[in-house]
């Protein structure tokens, strides 16, 4: 496997279900991100992990719970979602050197298409 | 308030001609700009980037221009090919003393269609 992978690619869940999205990066990066893309809206940053520490949480409802057990893996745990949470969820990774003043490009996975019924 | 805007939802171009995709931003603190391409059912793919200390960056058929005074950037694709048909997103980020770890702000995207 190369780049950034995400599983599952498609997910249908009811509002009472609990599910998890998985992301794995094979690029040796130390920062990982969750984005949400709803229809006809820009990509919205949800969470940022740098060196396995959460550094950004953009007012995301608590029904979304991220987990970063190591620098290569990122999870998004979902519970009691609403139909308006249906969207494409994208994971990305980069080499975070922001403390050194250098921006690094983010590389994206293929996304998980989520439908909440 | 959307800080990065792509005002053209779509663009149609003939194969071989130039495609020009535009992007405007409002935050003068942005110091790094990127263009991504996205095909259906795939994640965005990085195309090209530019730092705010430059006004032009070129990579093969792709050139990004940055006009800081106008807070405007554009992506030129020459010559355009049918395989370039995709959604193009511009994104901007800022590195304010290490407190904004790779935080990208995206535009809404422009659908480019290149006709044979």
PDB file of C-alpha atoms in Angstrom:
ATOM      1  CA  UNK A   1       0.000   0.000   0.000  1.00  0.00           C
ATOM      2  CA  UNK A   2       1.191   3.481  -0.796  1.00  0.00           C
ATOM      3  CA  UNK A   3       0.004   6.977   0.038  1.00  0.00           C
ATOM      4  CA  UNK A   4      -3.050   7.418   2.220  1.00  0.00           C
ATOM      5  CA  UNK A   5      -5.680   4.704   2.440  1.00  0.00           C
ATOM      6  CA  UNK A   6      -9.141   4.845   3.962  1.00  0.00           C
ATOM      7  CA  UNK A   7     -11.622   2.137   4.887  1.00  0.00           C
ATOM      8  CA  UNK A   8     -14.403   1.583   4.317  1.00  0.00           C
ATOM      9  CA  UNK A   9     -14.931   3.427   1.060  1.00  0.00           C
ATOM     10  CA  UNK A  10     -18.688   3.461   1.527  1.00  0.00           C
ATOM     11  CA  UNK A  11     -20.747   3.235   4.706  1.00  0.00           C
ATOM     12  CA  UNK A  12     -24.470   3.282   5.360  1.00  0.00           C
ATOM     13  CA  UNK A  13     -25.540   3.523   8.975  1.00  0.00           C
ATOM     14  CA  UNK A  14     -28.611   4.202  11.035  1.00  0.00           C
ATOM     15  CA  UNK A  15     -28.790   7.012  13.540  1.00  0.00           C
ATOM     16  CA  UNK A  16     -28.398   4.636  16.489  1.00  0.00           C
ATOM     17  CA  UNK A  17     -25.370   2.777  15.090  1.00  0.00           C
ATOM     18  CA  UNK A  18     -21.762   3.066  16.139  1.00  0.00           C
ATOM     19  CA  UNK A  19     -19.141   2.784  13.449  1.00  0.00           C
ATOM     20  CA  UNK A  20     -15.535   3.795  12.872  1.00  0.00           C
ATOM     21  CA  UNK A  21     -13.666   5.160   9.878  1.00  0.00           C
ATOM     22  CA  UNK A  22     -10.039   4.187   9.486  1.00  0.00           C
ATOM     23  CA  UNK A  23      -7.176   6.018   7.824  1.00  0.00           C
ATOM     24  CA  UNK A  24      -3.622   4.834   7.342  1.00  0.00           C
ATOM     25  CA  UNK A  25      -0.741   6.767   5.822  1.00  0.00           C
ATOM     26  CA  UNK A  26       2.362   5.144   4.365  1.00  0.00           C
ATOM     27  CA  UNK A  27       4.297   8.373   3.754  1.00  0.00           C
ATOM     28  CA  UNK A  28       6.189   8.685   7.015  1.00  0.00           C
ATOM     29  CA  UNK A  29       4.290  11.841   7.928  1.00  0.00           C
ATOM     30  CA  UNK A  30       3.684  13.048  11.462  1.00  0.00           C
ATOM     31  CA  UNK A  31       0.458  15.008  11.054  1.00  0.00           C
ATOM     32  CA  UNK A  32      -2.971  13.672  10.119  1.00  0.00           C
ATOM     33  CA  UNK A  33      -6.269  15.365   9.424  1.00  0.00           C
ATOM     34  CA  UNK A  34      -9.980  14.640   9.101  1.00  0.00           C
ATOM     35  CA  UNK A  35     -12.019  16.705   6.657  1.00  0.00           C
ATOM     36  CA  UNK A  36     -15.700  16.672   5.807  1.00  0.00           C
ATOM     37  CA  UNK A  37     -17.020  17.476   2.355  1.00  0.00           C
ATOM     38  CA  UNK A  38     -20.752  18.019   2.100  1.00  0.00           C
ATOM     39  CA  UNK A  39     -22.534  18.521  -1.188  1.00  0.00           C
ATOM     40  CA  UNK A  40     -21.721  21.891  -2.785  1.00  0.00           C
ATOM     41  CA  UNK A  41     -19.611  23.021   0.164  1.00  0.00           C
ATOM     42  CA  UNK A  42     -15.869  23.485   0.544  1.00  0.00           C
ATOM     43  CA  UNK A  43     -13.858  20.915   2.426  1.00  0.00           C
ATOM     44  CA  UNK A  44     -14.167  21.596   6.143  1.00  0.00           C
ATOM     45  CA  UNK A  45     -11.343  20.772   8.491  1.00  0.00           C
ATOM     46  CA  UNK A  46     -12.583  18.732  11.461  1.00  0.00           C
ATOM     47  CA  UNK A  47      -9.524  17.582  13.410  1.00  0.00           C
ATOM     48  CA  UNK A  48      -5.756  17.841  13.216  1.00  0.00           C
ATOM     49  CA  UNK A  49      -3.287  15.564  14.946  1.00  0.00           C
ATOM     50  CA  UNK A  50       0.368  16.501  15.053  1.00  0.00           C
ATOM     51  CA  UNK A  51       2.790  14.024  16.616  1.00  0.00           C
ATOM     52  CA  UNK A  52      -0.257  12.047  17.798  1.00  0.00           C
ATOM     53  CA  UNK A  53      -1.559  14.998  19.781  1.00  0.00           C
ATOM     54  CA  UNK A  54      -4.817  16.648  18.797  1.00  0.00           C
ATOM     55  CA  UNK A  55      -4.040  20.251  17.963  1.00  0.00           C
ATOM     56  CA  UNK A  56      -7.213  21.377  16.213  1.00  0.00           C
ATOM     57  CA  UNK A  57     -10.848  20.660  16.896  1.00  0.00           C
ATOM     58  CA  UNK A  58     -13.024  22.898  14.796  1.00  0.00           C
ATOM     59  CA  UNK A  59     -16.224  22.937  16.838  1.00  0.00           C
ATOM     60  CA  UNK A  60     -17.111  19.444  15.749  1.00  0.00           C
ATOM     61  CA  UNK A  61     -20.071  17.806  17.538  1.00  0.00           C
ATOM     62  CA  UNK A  62     -19.149  15.202  20.127  1.00  0.00           C
ATOM     63  CA  UNK A  63     -20.857  12.475  18.114  1.00  0.00           C
ATOM     64  CA  UNK A  64     -17.592  12.513  16.122  1.00  0.00           C
ATOM     65  CA  UNK A  65     -14.664  11.225  18.156  1.00  0.00           C
ATOM     66  CA  UNK A  66     -11.174  11.029  16.647  1.00  0.00           C
ATOM     67  CA  UNK A  67      -8.396   8.739  17.761  1.00  0.00           C
ATOM     68  CA  UNK A  68      -4.753   8.725  16.713  1.00  0.00           C
ATOM     69  CA  UNK A  69      -2.960   5.743  18.272  1.00  0.00           C
ATOM     70  CA  UNK A  70       0.250   6.378  16.320  1.00  0.00           C
ATOM     71  CA  UNK A  71       1.547   8.599  13.557  1.00  0.00           C
ATOM     72  CA  UNK A  72       0.415   6.216  10.813  1.00  0.00           C
ATOM     73  CA  UNK A  73      -3.176   5.580  11.885  1.00  0.00           C
ATOM     74  CA  UNK A  74      -6.175   7.794  12.429  1.00  0.00           C
ATOM     75  CA  UNK A  75      -9.701   6.801  13.326  1.00  0.00           C
ATOM     76  CA  UNK A  76     -12.993   8.644  13.389  1.00  0.00           C
ATOM     77  CA  UNK A  77     -15.513   7.023  15.703  1.00  0.00           C
ATOM     78  CA  UNK A  78     -19.127   7.768  14.884  1.00  0.00           C
ATOM     79  CA  UNK A  79     -22.157   7.389  17.139  1.00  0.00           C
ATOM     80  CA  UNK A  80     -25.735   8.635  17.052  1.00  0.00           C
ATOM     81  CA  UNK A  81     -25.177  10.534  13.826  1.00  0.00           C
ATOM     82  CA  UNK A  82     -27.796  12.631  12.089  1.00  0.00           C
ATOM     83  CA  UNK A  83     -28.834  12.487   8.422  1.00  0.00           C
ATOM     84  CA  UNK A  84     -27.134  15.859   7.860  1.00  0.00           C
ATOM     85  CA  UNK A  85     -23.835  14.171   8.728  1.00  0.00           C
ATOM     86  CA  UNK A  86     -24.027  12.316   5.421  1.00  0.00           C
ATOM     87  CA  UNK A  87     -20.956  13.450   3.477  1.00  0.00           C
ATOM     88  CA  UNK A  88     -17.587  12.444   2.122  1.00  0.00           C
ATOM     89  CA  UNK A  89     -15.043  12.128   4.932  1.00  0.00           C
ATOM     90  CA  UNK A  90     -11.478  12.637   3.849  1.00  0.00           C
ATOM     91  CA  UNK A  91      -8.285  11.875   5.684  1.00  0.00           C
ATOM     92  CA  UNK A  92      -5.009  13.625   4.885  1.00  0.00           C
ATOM     93  CA  UNK A  93      -1.450  13.572   6.138  1.00  0.00           C
ATOM     94  CA  UNK A  94       1.560  15.859   5.963  1.00  0.00           C
ATOM     95  CA  UNK A  95       4.942  16.373   7.490  1.00  0.00           C
ATOM     96  CA  UNK A  96       4.339  18.973  10.155  1.00  0.00           C
ATOM     97  CA  UNK A  97       7.268  21.313  10.358  1.00  0.00           C
ATOM     98  CA  UNK A  98       5.242  24.324  11.284  1.00  0.00           C
ATOM     99  CA  UNK A  99       7.394  25.058  14.276  1.00  0.00           C
ATOM    100  CA  UNK A 100      10.264  25.313  11.842  1.00  0.00           C
ATOM    101  CA  UNK A 101       8.326  27.691   9.652  1.00  0.00           C
ATOM    102  CA  UNK A 102       7.994  25.359   6.684  1.00  0.00           C
ATOM    103  CA  UNK A 103       4.639  24.432   5.235  1.00  0.00           C
ATOM    104  CA  UNK A 104       4.207  20.974   3.892  1.00  0.00           C
ATOM    105  CA  UNK A 105       1.688  19.732   1.387  1.00  0.00           C
ATOM    106  CA  UNK A 106      -1.186  17.586   2.599  1.00  0.00           C
ATOM    107  CA  UNK A 107      -1.889  14.339   0.798  1.00  0.00           C
ATOM    108  CA  UNK A 108      -5.397  12.958   0.802  1.00  0.00           C
ATOM    109  CA  UNK A 109      -6.930   9.519   0.928  1.00  0.00           C
ATOM    110  CA  UNK A 110      -9.819   8.502  -1.347  1.00  0.00           C
ATOM    111  CA  UNK A 111     -12.435   9.240   1.297  1.00  0.00           C
ATOM    112  CA  UNK A 112     -15.317   7.379   2.882  1.00  0.00           C
ATOM    113  CA  UNK A 113     -18.752   8.149   1.482  1.00  0.00           C
ATOM    114  CA  UNK A 114     -21.080   8.082   4.500  1.00  0.00           C
ATOM    115  CA  UNK A 115     -24.854   7.906   4.347  1.00  0.00           C
ATOM    116  CA  UNK A 116     -26.830   8.235   7.567  1.00  0.00           C
ATOM    117  CA  UNK A 117     -30.406   7.009   7.383  1.00  0.00           C
TER     118      UNK A 117
ATOM    119  CA  UNK B   1     -17.446  34.266   6.035  1.00  0.00           C
ATOM    120  CA  UNK B   2     -15.634  32.303   3.389  1.00  0.00           C
ATOM    121  CA  UNK B   3     -11.977  33.255   3.290  1.00  0.00           C
ATOM    122  CA  UNK B   4     -11.161  31.445   0.048  1.00  0.00           C
ATOM    123  CA  UNK B   5     -13.504  31.770  -2.897  1.00  0.00           C
ATOM    124  CA  UNK B   6     -13.684  30.258  -6.333  1.00  0.00           C
ATOM    125  CA  UNK B   7     -16.374  32.291  -8.013  1.00  0.00           C
ATOM    126  CA  UNK B   8     -16.683  30.182 -11.145  1.00  0.00           C
ATOM    127  CA  UNK B   9     -18.479  26.911 -10.399  1.00  0.00           C
ATOM    128  CA  UNK B  10     -17.565  25.534 -13.811  1.00  0.00           C
ATOM    129  CA  UNK B  11     -15.325  26.107 -16.825  1.00  0.00           C
ATOM    130  CA  UNK B  12     -15.466  24.537 -20.263  1.00  0.00           C
ATOM    131  CA  UNK B  13     -12.410  24.582 -22.545  1.00  0.00           C
ATOM    132  CA  UNK B  14     -11.434  23.077 -25.882  1.00  0.00           C
ATOM    133  CA  UNK B  15      -8.604  20.570 -25.925  1.00  0.00           C
ATOM    134  CA  UNK B  16      -5.269  22.251 -26.628  1.00  0.00           C
ATOM    135  CA  UNK B  17      -6.375  25.639 -25.372  1.00  0.00           C
ATOM    136  CA  UNK B  18      -5.512  27.301 -22.080  1.00  0.00           C
ATOM    137  CA  UNK B  19      -7.581  26.716 -18.942  1.00  0.00           C
ATOM    138  CA  UNK B  20      -7.482  29.493 -16.353  1.00  0.00           C
ATOM    139  CA  UNK B  21      -8.918  28.787 -12.934  1.00  0.00           C
ATOM    140  CA  UNK B  22      -9.235  31.645 -10.486  1.00  0.00           C
ATOM    141  CA  UNK B  23      -9.264  31.935  -6.724  1.00  0.00           C
ATOM    142  CA  UNK B  24      -9.634  34.923  -4.392  1.00  0.00           C
ATOM    143  CA  UNK B  25      -8.872  35.122  -0.709  1.00  0.00           C
ATOM    144  CA  UNK B  26      -9.545  37.636   2.025  1.00  0.00           C
ATOM    145  CA  UNK B  27      -7.037  36.801   4.760  1.00  0.00           C
ATOM    146  CA  UNK B  28      -3.795  38.652   4.067  1.00  0.00           C
ATOM    147  CA  UNK B  29      -2.030  36.405   6.591  1.00  0.00           C
ATOM    148  CA  UNK B  30      -2.215  33.382   4.271  1.00  0.00           C
ATOM    149  CA  UNK B  31       1.314  32.560   3.214  1.00  0.00           C
ATOM    150  CA  UNK B  32       1.042  29.303   1.304  1.00  0.00           C
ATOM    151  CA  UNK B  33      -1.339  28.381  -1.479  1.00  0.00           C
ATOM    152  CA  UNK B  34      -2.106  25.076  -3.154  1.00  0.00           C
ATOM    153  CA  UNK B  35      -4.163  23.681  -5.992  1.00  0.00           C
ATOM    154  CA  UNK B  36      -5.724  20.244  -5.815  1.00  0.00           C
ATOM    155  CA  UNK B  37      -7.509  18.223  -8.472  1.00  0.00           C
ATOM    156  CA  UNK B  38     -10.308  15.833  -7.617  1.00  0.00           C
ATOM    157  CA  UNK B  39     -11.892  13.115  -9.709  1.00  0.00           C
ATOM    158  CA  UNK B  40     -15.233  11.593  -8.700  1.00  0.00           C
ATOM    159  CA  UNK B  41     -14.927   8.900  -6.010  1.00  0.00           C
ATOM    160  CA  UNK B  42     -11.321   9.883  -5.277  1.00  0.00           C
ATOM    161  CA  UNK B  43      -9.651  12.159  -2.772  1.00  0.00           C
ATOM    162  CA  UNK B  44      -8.066  15.465  -3.826  1.00  0.00           C
ATOM    163  CA  UNK B  45      -4.687  15.096  -5.501  1.00  0.00           C
ATOM    164  CA  UNK B  46      -2.032  17.733  -4.961  1.00  0.00           C
ATOM    165  CA  UNK B  47      -1.108  19.611  -8.146  1.00  0.00           C
ATOM    166  CA  UNK B  48       1.050  22.606  -7.420  1.00  0.00           C
ATOM    167  CA  UNK B  49       1.744  25.117  -4.675  1.00  0.00           C
ATOM    168  CA  UNK B  50       3.212  28.554  -4.216  1.00  0.00           C
ATOM    169  CA  UNK B  51       4.675  30.388  -1.274  1.00  0.00           C
ATOM    170  CA  UNK B  52       3.700  33.999  -0.657  1.00  0.00           C
ATOM    171  CA  UNK B  53       7.275  35.098  -1.293  1.00  0.00           C
ATOM    172  CA  UNK B  54       6.865  34.147  -4.954  1.00  0.00           C
ATOM    173  CA  UNK B  55       4.510  35.323  -7.665  1.00  0.00           C
ATOM    174  CA  UNK B  56       4.821  32.391 -10.041  1.00  0.00           C
ATOM    175  CA  UNK B  57       5.503  28.681  -9.889  1.00  0.00           C
ATOM    176  CA  UNK B  58       5.592  26.380 -12.880  1.00  0.00           C
ATOM    177  CA  UNK B  59       5.452  22.607 -13.170  1.00  0.00           C
ATOM    178  CA  UNK B  60       5.065  21.209 -16.657  1.00  0.00           C
ATOM    179  CA  UNK B  61       1.709  22.244 -18.084  1.00  0.00           C
ATOM    180  CA  UNK B  62       0.638  23.822 -14.795  1.00  0.00           C
ATOM    181  CA  UNK B  63       1.520  27.344 -13.670  1.00  0.00           C
ATOM    182  CA  UNK B  64       0.232  29.098 -10.592  1.00  0.00           C
ATOM    183  CA  UNK B  65       0.296  32.879 -10.372  1.00  0.00           C
ATOM    184  CA  UNK B  66      -0.053  34.815  -7.133  1.00  0.00           C
ATOM    185  CA  UNK B  67      -1.031  38.477  -6.924  1.00  0.00           C
ATOM    186  CA  UNK B  68      -0.760  39.370  -3.252  1.00  0.00           C
ATOM    187  CA  UNK B  69      -1.948  42.947  -3.621  1.00  0.00           C
ATOM    188  CA  UNK B  70      -5.155  41.718  -5.256  1.00  0.00           C
ATOM    189  CA  UNK B  71      -5.352  38.649  -2.993  1.00  0.00           C
ATOM    190  CA  UNK B  72      -5.803  36.555  -6.090  1.00  0.00           C
ATOM    191  CA  UNK B  73      -4.263  33.409  -7.461  1.00  0.00           C
ATOM    192  CA  UNK B  74      -4.820  31.551 -10.662  1.00  0.00           C
ATOM    193  CA  UNK B  75      -3.951  28.201 -12.161  1.00  0.00           C
ATOM    194  CA  UNK B  76      -3.082  28.019 -15.844  1.00  0.00           C
ATOM    195  CA  UNK B  77      -3.145  24.700 -17.674  1.00  0.00           C
ATOM    196  CA  UNK B  78      -1.540  24.755 -21.106  1.00  0.00           C
ATOM    197  CA  UNK B  79      -2.325  22.873 -23.245  1.00  0.00           C
ATOM    198  CA  UNK B  80      -5.520  21.517 -21.731  1.00  0.00           C
ATOM    199  CA  UNK B  81      -6.237  17.814 -22.182  1.00  0.00           C
ATOM    200  CA  UNK B  82      -9.472  15.829 -21.751  1.00  0.00           C
ATOM    201  CA  UNK B  83      -7.849  13.999 -18.830  1.00  0.00           C
ATOM    202  CA  UNK B  84      -7.650  17.338 -17.005  1.00  0.00           C
ATOM    203  CA  UNK B  85     -11.442  17.289 -16.624  1.00  0.00           C
ATOM    204  CA  UNK B  86     -12.012  17.267 -12.862  1.00  0.00           C
ATOM    205  CA  UNK B  87     -12.892  19.525  -9.945  1.00  0.00           C
ATOM    206  CA  UNK B  88     -10.107  21.922  -9.015  1.00  0.00           C
ATOM    207  CA  UNK B  89      -9.800  23.285  -5.495  1.00  0.00           C
ATOM    208  CA  UNK B  90      -7.589  26.098  -4.357  1.00  0.00           C
ATOM    209  CA  UNK B  91      -6.492  26.127  -0.740  1.00  0.00           C
ATOM    210  CA  UNK B  92      -4.631  28.523   1.491  1.00  0.00           C
ATOM    211  CA  UNK B  93      -2.836  28.158   4.769  1.00  0.00           C
ATOM    212  CA  UNK B  94      -0.964  30.270   7.235  1.00  0.00           C
ATOM    213  CA  UNK B  95       1.917  29.490   9.536  1.00  0.00           C
ATOM    214  CA  UNK B  96       1.521  31.898  12.396  1.00  0.00           C
ATOM    215  CA  UNK B  97       4.308  30.964  14.785  1.00  0.00           C
ATOM    216  CA  UNK B  98       3.522  27.278  14.630  1.00  0.00           C
ATOM    217  CA  UNK B  99       0.000  27.603  15.964  1.00  0.00           C
ATOM    218  CA  UNK B 100      -1.753  26.717  12.720  1.00  0.00           C
ATOM    219  CA  UNK B 101      -0.499  23.246  11.955  1.00  0.00           C
ATOM    220  CA  UNK B 102      -1.108  22.745   8.261  1.00  0.00           C
ATOM    221  CA  UNK B 103      -4.572  24.261   8.514  1.00  0.00           C
ATOM    222  CA  UNK B 104      -5.899  24.528   4.983  1.00  0.00           C
ATOM    223  CA  UNK B 105      -8.875  26.644   3.996  1.00  0.00           C
ATOM    224  CA  UNK B 106     -10.440  25.444   0.765  1.00  0.00           C
ATOM    225  CA  UNK B 107     -12.456  27.137  -1.939  1.00  0.00           C
ATOM    226  CA  UNK B 108     -15.688  25.588  -3.190  1.00  0.00           C
ATOM    227  CA  UNK B 109     -14.102  24.131  -6.287  1.00  0.00           C
ATOM    228  CA  UNK B 110     -14.414  24.701 -10.043  1.00  0.00           C
ATOM    229  CA  UNK B 111     -15.507  21.928 -12.376  1.00  0.00           C
ATOM    230  CA  UNK B 112     -13.253  21.935 -15.426  1.00  0.00           C
ATOM    231  CA  UNK B 113     -14.423  20.168 -18.570  1.00  0.00           C
ATOM    232  CA  UNK B 114     -11.994  19.849 -21.449  1.00  0.00           C
ATOM    233  CA  UNK B 115     -13.696  18.906 -24.727  1.00  0.00           C
ATOM    234  CA  UNK B 116     -11.837  16.880 -27.377  1.00  0.00           C
TER     235      UNK B 116
END
